[in-house]
């Protein structure tokens, strides 16, 4: 029981240090939760944007640094179309553009002959 009393004595004996420690832990937890929520929101938004025209599968460049960056050759489309269960393939240009210092816009485009036409 002596160890518990010693710990309690240090916590009560240094109220400012204890309060700052609790505040620091609370800020770290809040930061972690907000970043997790932000990432989930971006992921959900991108998923909804791709589901609208009927996308089931997205192919991207391996080891691409950017969230939406990278490119793959158009010739890969024919190989993907040959995969059993794949009904159609279309390329998409996809980017996040800065409109001004407070806003970003997701911009996407596809060929005229694409099945994405809405």
Short mmCIF file of C-alpha atoms in Angstrom, two decimals:
data_model
loop_
_atom_site.label_atom_id
_atom_site.label_comp_id
_atom_site.label_asym_id
_atom_site.label_seq_id
_atom_site.Cartn_x
_atom_site.Cartn_y
_atom_site.Cartn_z
CA UNK A 1 0.00 0.00 0.00
CA UNK A 2 2.99 2.28 0.46
CA UNK A 3 3.51 2.63 -3.32
CA UNK A 4 -0.09 3.73 -3.87
CA UNK A 5 0.19 6.32 -1.08
CA UNK A 6 3.45 7.61 -2.56
CA UNK A 7 1.89 8.00 -6.03
CA UNK A 8 -1.18 9.71 -4.58
CA UNK A 9 1.04 12.05 -2.54
CA UNK A 10 2.94 13.10 -5.70
CA UNK A 11 -0.29 13.66 -7.65
CA UNK A 12 -1.92 15.72 -4.92
CA UNK A 13 1.33 17.42 -3.87
CA UNK A 14 1.97 18.81 -7.38
CA UNK A 15 -1.46 19.98 -8.59
CA UNK A 16 -0.14 22.15 -11.44
CA UNK A 17 2.03 19.37 -12.86
CA UNK A 18 -0.85 16.90 -12.53
CA UNK A 19 -3.30 19.28 -14.23
CA UNK A 20 -0.87 19.99 -17.09
CA UNK A 21 -0.32 16.26 -17.57
CA UNK A 22 -4.07 15.62 -17.75
CA UNK A 23 -4.51 18.53 -20.20
CA UNK A 24 -1.67 17.21 -22.37
CA UNK A 25 -3.19 13.74 -22.49
CA UNK A 26 -6.62 15.22 -23.31
CA UNK A 27 -5.17 17.30 -26.17
CA UNK A 28 -3.38 14.24 -27.59
CA UNK A 29 -6.58 12.16 -27.46
CA UNK A 30 -8.65 14.94 -29.05
CA UNK A 31 -6.06 15.40 -31.81
CA UNK A 32 -5.99 11.71 -32.54
CA UNK A 33 -9.79 11.51 -32.72
CA UNK A 34 -10.08 14.57 -34.96
CA UNK A 35 -7.43 13.32 -37.41
CA UNK A 36 -9.13 9.91 -37.51
CA UNK A 37 -12.48 11.60 -38.21
CA UNK A 38 -10.97 13.78 -40.93
CA UNK A 39 -9.39 10.81 -42.67
CA UNK A 40 -12.64 8.84 -42.46
CA UNK A 41 -14.55 11.80 -43.92
CA UNK A 42 -12.17 12.11 -46.87
CA UNK A 43 -12.33 8.37 -47.49
CA UNK A 44 -16.16 8.37 -47.39
CA UNK A 45 -16.34 11.38 -49.71
CA UNK A 46 -14.04 9.79 -52.28
CA UNK A 47 -15.94 6.51 -52.04
CA UNK A 48 -19.30 8.22 -52.61
CA UNK A 49 -17.89 10.15 -55.57
CA UNK A 50 -16.73 6.95 -57.21
CA UNK A 51 -19.88 4.95 -56.43
CA UNK A 52 -22.22 7.43 -58.16
CA UNK A 53 -21.25 6.42 -61.72
CA UNK A 54 -21.08 2.72 -60.75
CA UNK A 55 -17.43 2.04 -59.90
CA UNK A 56 -16.70 -1.26 -58.18
CA UNK A 57 -12.92 -1.35 -58.36
CA UNK A 58 -10.17 1.26 -58.67
CA UNK A 59 -6.68 0.52 -59.99
CA UNK A 60 -3.85 2.87 -59.04
CA UNK A 61 -0.11 3.15 -59.34
CA UNK A 62 1.91 1.19 -56.80
CA UNK A 63 3.83 3.29 -54.24
CA UNK A 64 2.19 6.54 -55.36
CA UNK A 65 2.87 9.21 -52.76
CA UNK A 66 -0.22 11.34 -53.31
CA UNK A 67 -3.70 10.39 -52.15
CA UNK A 68 -5.06 10.71 -55.67
CA UNK A 69 -1.81 10.86 -57.62
CA UNK A 70 -0.11 8.44 -59.91
CA UNK A 71 -0.87 7.13 -63.35
CA UNK A 72 -1.09 3.82 -65.15
CA UNK A 73 -0.76 3.13 -68.88
CA UNK A 74 -3.94 3.04 -70.99
CA UNK A 75 -2.85 -0.33 -72.37
CA UNK A 76 -3.56 -1.85 -68.96
CA UNK A 77 -7.28 -1.28 -69.63
CA UNK A 78 -7.42 -4.12 -72.15
CA UNK A 79 -5.73 -6.49 -69.70
CA UNK A 80 -8.19 -5.51 -66.97
CA UNK A 81 -11.13 -5.99 -69.36
CA UNK A 82 -9.94 -9.56 -69.93
CA UNK A 83 -10.29 -10.39 -66.22
CA UNK A 84 -13.36 -12.60 -65.58
CA UNK A 85 -16.22 -10.60 -64.07
CA UNK A 86 -15.03 -7.23 -65.40
CA UNK A 87 -17.71 -5.80 -67.69
CA UNK A 88 -16.06 -2.51 -68.68
CA UNK A 89 -12.98 -0.38 -67.99
CA UNK A 90 -12.52 3.38 -68.19
CA UNK A 91 -9.70 5.75 -67.44
CA UNK A 92 -10.35 8.76 -65.22
CA UNK A 93 -8.40 11.94 -64.65
CA UNK A 94 -8.80 12.75 -60.97
CA UNK A 95 -7.28 15.60 -58.97
CA UNK A 96 -7.84 17.84 -55.97
CA UNK A 97 -7.42 21.49 -57.00
CA UNK A 98 -7.01 24.51 -54.74
CA UNK A 99 -9.63 27.16 -55.52
CA UNK A 100 -8.43 29.71 -53.00
CA UNK A 101 -6.78 29.69 -49.60
CA UNK A 102 -9.93 28.27 -47.97
CA UNK A 103 -11.28 25.72 -50.43
CA UNK A 104 -10.27 22.67 -52.44
CA UNK A 105 -12.33 21.06 -55.18
CA UNK A 106 -12.25 17.48 -56.44
CA UNK A 107 -12.06 17.52 -60.24
CA UNK A 108 -12.54 14.43 -62.39
CA UNK A 109 -12.99 13.70 -66.07
CA UNK A 110 -13.24 10.71 -68.39
CA UNK A 111 -13.34 9.99 -72.12
CA UNK A 112 -16.58 10.59 -74.11
CA UNK A 113 -16.95 6.88 -74.85
CA UNK A 114 -16.67 5.96 -71.16
CA UNK A 115 -19.48 4.14 -69.35
CA UNK A 116 -19.20 6.87 -66.69
CA UNK A 117 -21.41 9.20 -68.73
CA UNK A 118 -24.21 10.32 -66.48
#
